[in-house]
mmCIF file of C-alpha atoms and ligand atoms in Angstrom:
data_model
loop_
_atom_site.group_PDB
_atom_site.id
_atom_site.type_symbol
_atom_site.label_atom_id
_atom_site.label_comp_id
_atom_site.label_asym_id
_atom_site.label_seq_id
_atom_site.Cartn_x
_atom_site.Cartn_y
_atom_site.Cartn_z
ATOM 1 C CA MET A 1 -40.014 27.159 26.584
ATOM 2 C CA ARG A 2 -39.328 24.110 24.355
ATOM 3 C CA LEU A 3 -39.530 20.853 26.274
ATOM 4 C CA LEU A 4 -38.703 17.302 25.285
ATOM 5 C CA VAL A 5 -40.610 14.499 27.023
ATOM 6 C CA LYS A 6 -38.775 11.207 26.569
ATOM 7 C CA GLY A 7 -41.171 8.261 26.583
ATOM 8 C CA ALA A 8 -44.934 8.007 26.063
ATOM 9 C CA GLY A 9 -45.823 5.743 28.966
ATOM 10 C CA ILE A 10 -48.143 7.100 31.595
ATOM 11 C CA ALA A 11 -45.377 9.178 33.191
ATOM 12 C CA GLY A 12 -44.601 10.867 29.856
ATOM 13 C CA LEU A 13 -48.205 11.459 28.830
ATOM 14 C CA THR A 14 -49.245 12.996 32.145
ATOM 15 C CA ALA A 15 -46.077 15.115 32.258
ATOM 16 C CA ALA A 16 -46.776 16.355 28.731
ATOM 17 C CA PHE A 17 -50.264 17.323 29.832
ATOM 18 C CA GLU A 18 -49.139 19.311 32.881
ATOM 19 C CA LEU A 19 -46.311 21.024 30.992
ATOM 20 C CA ALA A 20 -48.453 21.954 27.987
ATOM 21 C CA ALA A 21 -51.168 23.229 30.341
ATOM 22 C CA ARG A 22 -48.608 25.683 31.732
ATOM 23 C CA GLY A 23 -47.817 27.015 28.275
ATOM 24 C CA ALA A 24 -44.717 25.045 27.218
ATOM 25 C CA ALA A 25 -44.140 23.861 23.652
ATOM 26 C CA VAL A 26 -43.944 20.103 24.273
ATOM 27 C CA THR A 27 -42.570 17.348 22.036
ATOM 28 C CA VAL A 28 -43.058 13.739 23.165
ATOM 29 C CA VAL A 29 -40.612 11.265 21.661
ATOM 30 C CA GLU A 30 -41.325 7.554 22.001
ATOM 31 C CA ALA A 31 -39.025 4.741 20.886
ATOM 32 C CA ARG A 32 -41.884 2.365 20.091
ATOM 33 C CA HIS A 33 -44.040 2.795 17.014
ATOM 34 C CA GLY A 34 -47.206 3.392 19.010
ATOM 35 C CA LEU A 35 -48.567 3.665 22.531
ATOM 36 C CA GLY A 36 -48.643 -0.084 23.259
ATOM 37 C CA GLY A 37 -46.217 -2.595 24.684
ATOM 38 C CA ASN A 38 -44.823 -0.688 27.657
ATOM 39 C CA ALA A 39 -45.523 -1.222 31.375
ATOM 40 C CA SER A 40 -48.370 1.275 31.265
ATOM 41 C CA TRP A 41 -50.146 -0.694 28.538
ATOM 42 C CA MET A 42 -50.190 -3.816 30.754
ATOM 43 C CA ALA A 43 -51.590 -2.110 33.854
ATOM 44 C CA GLY A 44 -54.830 -2.994 35.565
ATOM 45 C CA GLY A 45 -55.889 0.643 35.797
ATOM 46 C CA MET A 46 -56.885 0.488 39.441
ATOM 47 C CA LEU A 47 -56.784 3.801 41.300
ATOM 48 C CA ALA A 48 -56.702 2.131 44.672
ATOM 49 C CA PRO A 49 -54.675 4.140 47.194
ATOM 50 C CA TRP A 50 -56.358 2.617 50.240
ATOM 51 C CA CYS A 51 -56.015 -1.009 49.131
ATOM 52 C CA GLU A 52 -52.444 -0.384 48.042
ATOM 53 C CA SER A 53 -51.556 0.954 51.479
ATOM 54 C CA GLU A 54 -51.697 -2.649 52.659
ATOM 55 C CA SER A 55 -48.143 -2.936 51.364
ATOM 56 C CA ALA A 56 -47.238 0.629 50.328
ATOM 57 C CA GLU A 57 -45.845 3.490 52.397
ATOM 58 C CA GLN A 58 -47.909 6.542 53.388
ATOM 59 C CA PRO A 59 -46.692 8.720 50.440
ATOM 60 C CA VAL A 60 -48.519 6.431 48.005
ATOM 61 C CA LEU A 61 -51.784 7.193 49.781
ATOM 62 C CA ASP A 62 -51.003 10.896 50.100
ATOM 63 C CA LEU A 63 -49.961 11.278 46.445
ATOM 64 C CA GLY A 64 -52.667 9.025 45.034
ATOM 65 C CA ARG A 65 -55.691 10.200 47.007
ATOM 66 C CA ASP A 66 -56.698 12.788 44.368
ATOM 67 C CA ALA A 67 -55.732 10.798 41.273
ATOM 68 C CA ALA A 68 -59.306 9.915 40.317
ATOM 69 C CA ASP A 69 -60.254 13.616 40.418
ATOM 70 C CA TRP A 70 -57.345 14.453 38.097
ATOM 71 C CA TRP A 71 -58.335 11.745 35.614
ATOM 72 C CA ASP A 72 -61.975 12.785 35.793
ATOM 73 C CA ALA A 73 -61.104 16.418 35.092
ATOM 74 C CA VAL A 74 -58.710 15.609 32.242
ATOM 75 C CA LEU A 75 -60.604 12.704 30.648
ATOM 76 C CA PRO A 76 -64.257 12.966 31.676
ATOM 77 C CA GLY A 77 -66.100 9.687 31.285
ATOM 78 C CA HIS A 78 -63.016 7.469 31.577
ATOM 79 C CA ILE A 79 -63.171 6.927 35.321
ATOM 80 C CA THR A 80 -65.484 4.478 37.036
ATOM 81 C CA ARG A 81 -65.959 5.377 40.682
ATOM 82 C CA ALA A 82 -67.441 2.154 41.999
ATOM 83 C CA GLY A 83 -64.918 1.251 44.685
ATOM 84 C CA THR A 84 -63.013 -1.988 45.149
ATOM 85 C CA LEU A 85 -64.334 -5.268 46.525
ATOM 86 C CA VAL A 86 -61.818 -7.393 48.427
ATOM 87 C CA LEU A 87 -62.707 -11.043 48.958
ATOM 88 C CA ALA A 88 -61.140 -14.238 50.254
ATOM 89 C CA MET A 89 -62.036 -17.904 49.990
ATOM 90 C CA PRO A 90 -63.495 -19.297 53.273
ATOM 91 C CA ARG A 91 -60.165 -20.926 54.203
ATOM 92 C CA ASP A 92 -58.375 -17.569 53.779
ATOM 93 C CA THR A 93 -60.700 -15.227 55.688
ATOM 94 C CA GLY A 94 -57.861 -14.551 58.155
ATOM 95 C CA GLU A 95 -56.322 -12.662 55.243
ATOM 96 C CA LEU A 96 -59.323 -10.330 55.255
ATOM 97 C CA ASP A 97 -58.707 -9.438 58.901
ATOM 98 C CA ARG A 98 -55.036 -8.851 58.202
ATOM 99 C CA PHE A 99 -55.826 -6.722 55.135
ATOM 100 C CA ALA A 100 -58.427 -4.727 57.096
ATOM 101 C CA SER A 101 -55.960 -4.044 59.894
ATOM 102 C CA ARG A 102 -53.356 -2.667 57.475
ATOM 103 C CA THR A 103 -55.699 -0.417 55.466
ATOM 104 C CA SER A 104 -58.349 2.253 56.058
ATOM 105 C CA ASP A 105 -61.487 3.722 54.479
ATOM 106 C CA HIS A 106 -63.199 0.370 54.052
ATOM 107 C CA ARG A 107 -66.180 -1.351 55.560
ATOM 108 C CA PRO A 108 -66.915 -5.031 56.082
ATOM 109 C CA VAL A 109 -69.510 -6.549 53.769
ATOM 110 C CA ASP A 110 -71.465 -9.763 54.296
ATOM 111 C CA GLU A 111 -72.928 -12.187 51.784
ATOM 112 C CA ASP A 112 -76.015 -10.008 51.191
ATOM 113 C CA GLU A 113 -74.060 -6.850 50.535
ATOM 114 C CA ILE A 114 -71.616 -8.663 48.272
ATOM 115 C CA ALA A 115 -74.646 -9.828 46.272
ATOM 116 C CA LEU A 116 -75.954 -6.255 46.107
ATOM 117 C CA LEU A 117 -72.615 -4.922 44.912
ATOM 118 C CA GLU A 118 -71.877 -7.744 42.495
ATOM 119 C CA PRO A 119 -75.008 -9.783 41.768
ATOM 120 C CA ASP A 120 -73.062 -12.414 39.813
ATOM 121 C CA LEU A 121 -71.059 -13.217 42.955
ATOM 122 C CA ALA A 122 -74.189 -13.904 45.054
ATOM 123 C CA GLY A 123 -73.717 -16.852 47.379
ATOM 124 C CA ARG A 124 -70.042 -17.304 46.583
ATOM 125 C CA PHE A 125 -68.335 -15.408 49.437
ATOM 126 C CA ARG A 126 -69.443 -14.922 53.033
ATOM 127 C CA ARG A 127 -67.320 -11.928 53.940
ATOM 128 C CA GLY A 128 -65.416 -9.175 52.228
ATOM 129 C CA LEU A 129 -64.204 -5.599 52.466
ATOM 130 C CA PHE A 130 -65.531 -2.726 50.412
ATOM 131 C CA PHE A 131 -63.399 0.354 49.666
ATOM 132 C CA PRO A 132 -66.020 2.836 48.390
ATOM 133 C CA GLY A 133 -63.621 5.700 47.571
ATOM 134 C CA GLU A 134 -61.581 3.833 44.969
ATOM 135 C CA ALA A 135 -61.902 4.003 41.192
ATOM 136 C CA HIS A 136 -60.632 2.389 38.015
ATOM 137 C CA LEU A 137 -60.052 3.136 34.355
ATOM 138 C CA ASP A 138 -59.035 1.244 31.239
ATOM 139 C CA PRO A 139 -55.345 2.169 30.859
ATOM 140 C CA ARG A 140 -55.273 1.658 27.100
ATOM 141 C CA ARG A 141 -58.333 3.772 26.436
ATOM 142 C CA ALA A 142 -57.086 6.424 28.839
ATOM 143 C CA MET A 143 -53.660 6.562 27.170
ATOM 144 C CA ALA A 144 -55.185 6.753 23.698
ATOM 145 C CA ALA A 145 -57.572 9.507 24.809
ATOM 146 C CA LEU A 146 -54.778 11.445 26.497
ATOM 147 C CA HIS A 147 -52.617 11.138 23.389
ATOM 148 C CA GLU A 148 -55.479 12.398 21.233
ATOM 149 C CA LYS A 149 -56.187 15.282 23.577
ATOM 150 C CA LEU A 150 -52.530 16.303 23.753
ATOM 151 C CA ALA A 151 -52.085 16.120 19.982
ATOM 152 C CA GLY A 152 -55.259 18.184 19.582
ATOM 153 C CA ASN A 153 -53.791 20.795 21.908
ATOM 154 C CA GLY A 154 -50.606 21.160 19.882
ATOM 155 C CA VAL A 155 -48.270 18.684 21.606
ATOM 156 C CA GLU A 156 -46.025 17.111 18.978
ATOM 157 C CA PHE A 157 -45.571 13.321 19.045
ATOM 158 C CA ARG A 158 -42.747 11.456 17.356
ATOM 159 C CA PHE A 159 -42.974 7.667 17.490
ATOM 160 C CA GLY A 160 -40.259 5.196 16.539
ATOM 161 C CA VAL A 161 -37.509 7.635 17.519
ATOM 162 C CA ASP A 162 -34.811 7.217 20.184
ATOM 163 C CA ALA A 163 -35.215 10.297 22.384
ATOM 164 C CA ARG A 164 -31.622 10.077 23.584
ATOM 165 C CA HIS A 165 -30.507 11.443 20.204
ATOM 166 C CA MET A 166 -32.765 14.513 20.287
ATOM 167 C CA ARG A 167 -31.183 17.944 20.747
ATOM 168 C CA GLY A 168 -32.252 21.584 20.817
ATOM 169 C CA PHE A 169 -34.675 21.697 23.744
ATOM 170 C CA ASP A 170 -34.567 24.001 26.755
ATOM 171 C CA ARG A 171 -35.320 21.184 29.205
ATOM 172 C CA GLU A 172 -35.807 17.425 29.006
ATOM 173 C CA ILE A 173 -38.216 15.289 31.006
ATOM 174 C CA ASP A 174 -36.935 11.708 31.312
ATOM 175 C CA CYS A 175 -39.932 9.356 31.455
ATOM 176 C CA MET A 176 -38.236 6.316 29.917
ATOM 177 C CA GLY A 177 -39.127 3.918 32.747
ATOM 178 C CA MET A 178 -36.747 0.967 32.856
ATOM 179 C CA ALA A 179 -34.740 2.386 29.923
ATOM 180 C CA SER A 180 -33.676 5.397 31.976
ATOM 181 C CA SER A 181 -29.985 5.354 32.850
ATOM 182 C CA ASP A 182 -30.709 5.551 36.603
ATOM 183 C CA GLU A 183 -28.751 2.670 38.111
ATOM 184 C CA ARG A 184 -30.847 2.705 41.275
ATOM 185 C CA LEU A 185 -33.836 1.303 39.387
ATOM 186 C CA ARG A 186 -34.879 -2.330 39.488
ATOM 187 C CA GLY A 187 -37.593 -4.086 37.485
ATOM 188 C CA VAL A 188 -40.556 -5.945 38.944
ATOM 189 C CA ARG A 189 -42.109 -8.201 36.350
ATOM 190 C CA GLY A 190 -45.888 -8.324 36.168
ATOM 191 C CA GLU A 191 -47.741 -10.945 34.156
ATOM 192 C CA MET A 192 -51.356 -10.417 33.178
ATOM 193 C CA LEU A 193 -54.158 -11.898 31.099
ATOM 194 C CA ILE A 194 -57.129 -10.445 29.297
ATOM 195 C CA LEU A 195 -60.177 -12.717 29.469
ATOM 196 C CA ARG A 196 -63.493 -12.414 27.705
ATOM 197 C CA THR A 197 -66.767 -13.951 28.813
ATOM 198 C CA LEU A 198 -70.421 -13.052 28.413
ATOM 199 C CA ASP A 199 -71.343 -15.197 31.415
ATOM 200 C CA ILE A 200 -70.368 -12.831 34.215
ATOM 201 C CA SER A 201 -70.387 -9.092 34.840
ATOM 202 C CA LEU A 202 -68.448 -7.137 37.436
ATOM 203 C CA SER A 203 -68.881 -3.433 38.186
ATOM 204 C CA ARG A 204 -65.562 -2.866 39.918
ATOM 205 C CA PRO A 205 -62.147 -4.474 40.485
ATOM 206 C CA VAL A 206 -62.365 -7.555 42.671
ATOM 207 C CA ARG A 207 -59.287 -8.519 44.656
ATOM 208 C CA LEU A 208 -58.962 -12.081 45.850
ATOM 209 C CA LEU A 209 -56.723 -12.368 48.890
ATOM 210 C CA HIS A 210 -54.474 -15.350 49.328
ATOM 211 C CA PRO A 211 -51.559 -15.903 51.717
ATOM 212 C CA ARG A 212 -49.075 -16.162 48.838
ATOM 213 C CA LEU A 213 -50.795 -15.055 45.643
ATOM 214 C CA PRO A 214 -53.187 -12.125 45.983
ATOM 215 C CA LEU A 215 -54.678 -11.422 42.553
ATOM 216 C CA TYR A 216 -57.379 -9.257 41.034
ATOM 217 C CA LEU A 217 -59.874 -9.011 38.202
ATOM 218 C CA ALA A 218 -60.525 -5.594 36.698
ATOM 219 C CA PRO A 219 -63.566 -5.271 34.414
ATOM 220 C CA ARG A 220 -63.191 -3.654 31.001
ATOM 221 C CA ALA A 221 -65.675 -2.797 28.255
ATOM 222 C CA ASN A 222 -67.205 -5.431 25.967
ATOM 223 C CA HIS A 223 -67.105 -8.276 28.500
ATOM 224 C CA HIS A 224 -63.337 -8.174 28.926
ATOM 225 C CA PHE A 225 -61.514 -8.606 32.230
ATOM 226 C CA MET A 226 -57.907 -7.951 33.085
ATOM 227 C CA ALA A 227 -56.554 -10.640 35.440
ATOM 228 C CA GLY A 228 -53.403 -9.589 37.222
ATOM 229 C CA ALA A 229 -50.810 -9.542 38.265
ATOM 230 C CA THR A 230 -47.696 -11.388 39.330
ATOM 231 C CA MET A 231 -44.836 -9.639 41.161
ATOM 232 C CA VAL A 232 -41.468 -11.119 40.234
ATOM 233 C CA GLU A 233 -38.102 -9.449 40.860
ATOM 234 C CA SER A 234 -36.955 -9.831 37.279
ATOM 235 C CA LEU A 235 -36.220 -7.862 34.139
ATOM 236 C CA SER A 236 -37.273 -10.748 31.936
ATOM 237 C CA THR A 237 -39.748 -9.887 29.198
ATOM 238 C CA GLU A 238 -40.147 -13.539 28.227
ATOM 239 C CA PRO A 239 -43.786 -14.565 27.700
ATOM 240 C CA VAL A 240 -46.078 -15.402 30.642
ATOM 241 C CA THR A 241 -44.964 -18.572 32.444
ATOM 242 C CA VAL A 242 -47.118 -21.640 32.911
ATOM 243 C CA ARG A 243 -47.062 -21.054 36.680
ATOM 244 C CA ALA A 244 -48.278 -17.461 36.343
ATOM 245 C CA MET A 245 -50.958 -18.493 33.886
ATOM 246 C CA MET A 246 -52.178 -21.232 36.246
ATOM 247 C CA GLU A 247 -52.227 -18.881 39.234
ATOM 248 C CA LEU A 248 -54.089 -16.145 37.408
ATOM 249 C CA LEU A 249 -56.623 -18.567 35.933
ATOM 250 C CA ASN A 250 -57.074 -20.324 39.281
ATOM 251 C CA ALA A 251 -57.836 -16.998 40.932
ATOM 252 C CA ALA A 252 -60.327 -16.053 38.229
ATOM 253 C CA TYR A 253 -61.970 -19.483 38.482
ATOM 254 C CA SER A 254 -62.155 -19.113 42.277
ATOM 255 C CA VAL A 255 -63.951 -15.786 41.940
ATOM 256 C CA HIS A 256 -66.472 -17.429 39.616
ATOM 257 C CA PRO A 257 -66.420 -20.764 37.760
ATOM 258 C CA ALA A 258 -67.880 -19.012 34.705
ATOM 259 C CA PHE A 259 -64.321 -17.846 34.043
ATOM 260 C CA GLY A 260 -63.571 -21.493 33.230
ATOM 261 C CA GLU A 261 -65.349 -20.938 29.914
ATOM 262 C CA ALA A 262 -63.809 -17.524 29.241
ATOM 263 C CA ALA A 263 -61.608 -16.934 26.215
ATOM 264 C CA ILE A 264 -57.995 -15.961 26.938
ATOM 265 C CA VAL A 265 -57.663 -13.140 24.434
ATOM 266 C CA GLU A 266 -54.249 -11.836 25.507
ATOM 267 C CA THR A 267 -51.327 -12.653 27.746
ATOM 268 C CA GLY A 268 -48.876 -9.886 28.596
ATOM 269 C CA VAL A 269 -45.803 -8.950 30.590
ATOM 270 C CA GLY A 270 -44.811 -5.526 31.891
ATOM 271 C CA ILE A 271 -41.741 -4.495 33.859
ATOM 272 C CA ARG A 272 -42.570 -2.065 36.659
ATOM 273 C CA PRO A 273 -39.768 0.444 37.265
ATOM 274 C CA ALA A 274 -39.048 0.643 40.996
ATOM 275 C CA PHE A 275 -36.570 2.127 43.450
ATOM 276 C CA SER A 276 -35.472 0.136 46.486
ATOM 277 C CA ASP A 277 -38.145 1.742 48.708
ATOM 278 C CA ASN A 278 -40.870 1.290 46.058
ATOM 279 C CA LEU A 279 -41.584 5.034 46.152
ATOM 280 C CA PRO A 280 -41.648 7.300 43.076
ATOM 281 C CA ARG A 281 -39.188 10.107 42.501
ATOM 282 C CA VAL A 282 -39.174 13.361 40.570
ATOM 283 C CA GLU A 283 -35.636 14.689 40.364
ATOM 284 C CA ALA A 284 -33.884 17.529 38.576
ATOM 285 C CA HIS A 285 -30.340 17.058 37.369
ATOM 286 C CA GLY A 286 -28.979 19.831 35.185
ATOM 287 C CA ARG A 287 -31.435 20.475 32.360
ATOM 288 C CA THR A 288 -33.199 17.165 32.914
ATOM 289 C CA VAL A 289 -36.121 16.404 35.182
ATOM 290 C CA ALA A 290 -36.720 12.671 35.680
ATOM 291 C CA ILE A 291 -39.953 10.984 36.735
ATOM 292 C CA ASN A 292 -39.498 7.348 37.639
ATOM 293 C CA GLY A 293 -40.068 4.524 40.081
ATOM 294 C CA LEU A 294 -43.837 4.462 39.661
ATOM 295 C CA TYR A 295 -43.665 0.734 40.502
ATOM 296 C CA ARG A 296 -47.189 -0.709 40.783
ATOM 297 C CA HIS A 297 -48.842 2.706 41.001
ATOM 298 C CA GLY A 298 -48.294 4.393 37.645
ATOM 299 C CA PHE A 299 -51.855 5.514 36.964
ATOM 300 C CA LEU A 300 -52.388 6.318 40.624
ATOM 301 C CA LEU A 301 -49.271 8.444 41.094
ATOM 302 C CA ALA A 302 -48.477 9.854 37.642
ATOM 303 C CA PRO A 303 -50.770 12.913 38.002
ATOM 304 C CA ALA A 304 -49.060 14.035 41.222
ATOM 305 C CA MET A 305 -45.606 13.274 39.813
ATOM 306 C CA ALA A 306 -46.380 15.203 36.630
ATOM 307 C CA ARG A 307 -47.439 18.244 38.667
ATOM 308 C CA ARG A 308 -44.221 18.048 40.669
ATOM 309 C CA ALA A 309 -42.150 17.787 37.511
ATOM 310 C CA ALA A 310 -43.912 20.845 36.072
ATOM 311 C CA ASP A 311 -43.216 22.705 39.320
ATOM 312 C CA LEU A 312 -39.524 21.892 38.997
ATOM 313 C CA VAL A 313 -39.403 22.942 35.348
ATOM 314 C CA PHE A 314 -41.280 26.202 35.801
ATOM 315 C CA ASP A 315 -40.017 27.133 39.221
ATOM 316 C CA SER A 316 -36.331 26.299 38.843
ATOM 317 C CA ASP A 317 -35.352 28.881 41.434
ATOM 318 C CA LYS A 318 -37.429 27.211 44.095
ATOM 319 C CA PRO A 319 -35.154 25.573 46.712
ATOM 320 C CA VAL A 320 -35.691 21.818 46.903
ATOM 321 C CA GLU A 321 -34.269 19.066 49.058
ATOM 322 C CA PRO A 322 -31.467 16.858 47.705
ATOM 323 C CA ALA A 323 -32.821 13.439 46.661
ATOM 324 C CA ASP A 324 -30.421 11.611 48.907
ATOM 325 C CA GLU A 325 -27.054 12.071 50.551
ATOM 326 C CA THR A 326 -25.233 10.249 47.787
ATOM 327 C CA ASP A 327 -25.991 12.783 45.083
ATOM 328 C CA GLY A 328 -26.143 16.342 46.246
ATOM 329 C CA GLN A 329 -26.627 17.545 42.678
ATOM 330 C CA ARG A 330 -29.921 15.827 42.199
ATOM 331 C CA ARG A 331 -32.883 17.890 43.283
ATOM 332 C CA SER A 332 -36.163 16.204 44.101
ATOM 333 C CA ALA A 333 -39.759 17.162 44.602
HETATM 334 C C1 FAD B 1 -49.212 -6.098 35.116
HETATM 335 C C2 FAD B 1 -49.199 -4.705 35.675
HETATM 336 C C3 FAD B 1 -50.321 -4.211 36.313
HETATM 337 C C4 FAD B 1 -50.323 -2.900 36.812
HETATM 338 N N1 FAD B 1 -51.467 -2.416 37.388
HETATM 339 C C5 FAD B 1 -51.507 -1.119 37.801
HETATM 340 C C6 FAD B 1 -52.704 -0.570 38.321
HETATM 341 O O1 FAD B 1 -53.740 -1.247 38.398
HETATM 342 N N2 FAD B 1 -52.703 0.725 38.725
HETATM 343 C C7 FAD B 1 -51.594 1.526 38.630
HETATM 344 O O2 FAD B 1 -51.666 2.697 39.010
HETATM 345 N N3 FAD B 1 -50.429 1.009 38.143
HETATM 346 C C8 FAD B 1 -50.360 -0.284 37.731
HETATM 347 N N4 FAD B 1 -49.204 -0.810 37.233
HETATM 348 C C9 FAD B 1 -47.983 0.006 37.279
HETATM 349 C C10 FAD B 1 -47.849 0.911 36.077
HETATM 350 O O3 FAD B 1 -48.153 0.229 34.914
HETATM 351 C C11 FAD B 1 -46.404 1.463 36.032
HETATM 352 O O4 FAD B 1 -46.089 2.082 37.245
HETATM 353 C C12 FAD B 1 -46.290 2.478 34.914
HETATM 354 O O5 FAD B 1 -46.715 1.924 33.720
HETATM 355 C C13 FAD B 1 -44.884 3.032 34.744
HETATM 356 O O6 FAD B 1 -45.012 4.020 33.746
HETATM 357 P P1 FAD B 1 -43.775 4.697 33.048
HETATM 358 O O7 FAD B 1 -44.344 5.703 32.111
HETATM 359 O O8 FAD B 1 -42.786 5.119 34.072
HETATM 360 O O9 FAD B 1 -43.066 3.509 32.232
HETATM 361 P P2 FAD B 1 -43.473 2.835 30.834
HETATM 362 O O10 FAD B 1 -44.930 2.616 30.733
HETATM 363 O O11 FAD B 1 -42.606 1.625 30.683
HETATM 364 O O12 FAD B 1 -43.085 3.930 29.756
HETATM 365 C C14 FAD B 1 -41.744 4.239 29.429
HETATM 366 C C15 FAD B 1 -41.729 4.583 27.957
HETATM 367 O O13 FAD B 1 -40.447 5.087 27.591
HETATM 368 C C16 FAD B 1 -40.177 4.607 26.305
HETATM 369 N N5 FAD B 1 -38.743 4.666 26.036
HETATM 370 C C17 FAD B 1 -37.760 3.911 26.576
HETATM 371 N N6 FAD B 1 -36.579 4.268 26.053
HETATM 372 C C18 FAD B 1 -36.802 5.277 25.185
HETATM 373 C C19 FAD B 1 -35.978 6.058 24.345
HETATM 374 N N7 FAD B 1 -34.647 5.895 24.296
HETATM 375 N N8 FAD B 1 -36.552 7.007 23.556
HETATM 376 C C20 FAD B 1 -37.884 7.223 23.594
HETATM 377 N N9 FAD B 1 -38.725 6.499 24.380
HETATM 378 C C21 FAD B 1 -38.188 5.527 25.164
HETATM 379 C C22 FAD B 1 -40.687 3.166 26.340
HETATM 380 O O14 FAD B 1 -40.843 2.634 25.041
HETATM 381 C C23 FAD B 1 -41.990 3.366 27.082
HETATM 382 O O15 FAD B 1 -43.066 3.618 26.197
HETATM 383 C C24 FAD B 1 -49.166 -2.101 36.704
HETATM 384 C C25 FAD B 1 -48.027 -2.590 36.058
HETATM 385 C C26 FAD B 1 -48.045 -3.880 35.529
HETATM 386 C C27 FAD B 1 -46.824 -4.392 34.808
#
């Protein structure tokens, strides 16, 4: 079976993997000239289903629970399984109680345990929450490694080509994110920074709770940290605003003043594709299967969505529920 995957974001790359693994001849066509610049490239790389359930519905936890295992099996060595540390400034510790009450699979940590987990944060926070089952990866390294692995396994990649003009495939997998023609999608702008400092080390993502502006720092190799991310209902890809920059830097500085001396090596903006309920969808419509709406959970949910898409492609006779009452022709998994 000859399959066209449209888009080489994380939805497209994971779909290509699952489809090729089941024996399809897969071509991935990406409009950009390389892997960078899309929403996936800007992600924090947190695989944090329990933390995310603070604001996400149950399916995000159910679909994301095994994501770290998938990434570990497909790209050994790319996953760090060190959990997530959630902290709040003394004036905001009520936020910790609220966060704890809305999530599971965590334990409270005091000043001593925070110092054991993250020695550079010793003495800075009195209380926190630790989510030991969570993991993280570097999205850019993971995407590059997945691309290399797929190409090595015979998946064809064509960059700088508009996939909408491609013909001659048995089925198409639409992974074009915000560029998909699905009118139900909305964009949620996320602004992020990459900082570099030798003065502090973190072993895991640290989330800093705040009544209005919860933010996080995700450690990367070579003393880099991703600081993210804003959530703005907007399709604007204009550069990072002064307000966002101030909020992100304030949060980093609150976690540790050493970030005051860090270099800002990159600012970035990504548009998260989302449906109105913030849940992902895999839908079949004619010869096309679409994966979209990964919202703020692309790396967490893409493995499960890719498996569902492959099920739909290879098991077309399987009866599936209509996506919603308004379009009986769409089939979803
Ligand atoms: C700041 C930020 C932080 C985030 N942090 C996390 C996190 O920590 N953990 C997590 O799990 N998720 C995170 N996310 C969410 C995650 O990044 C998204 O859910 C995910 O990237 C969506 O992936 P996608 O493949 O659907 O879309 P995209 O990554 O946007 O990919 C779509 C691709 O389709 C291509 N395309 C469009 N039109 C065409 C065409 N006509 N022909 C060919 N190709 C085309 C685009 O160029 C693009 O490469 C974050 C997002 C942002 C913005």
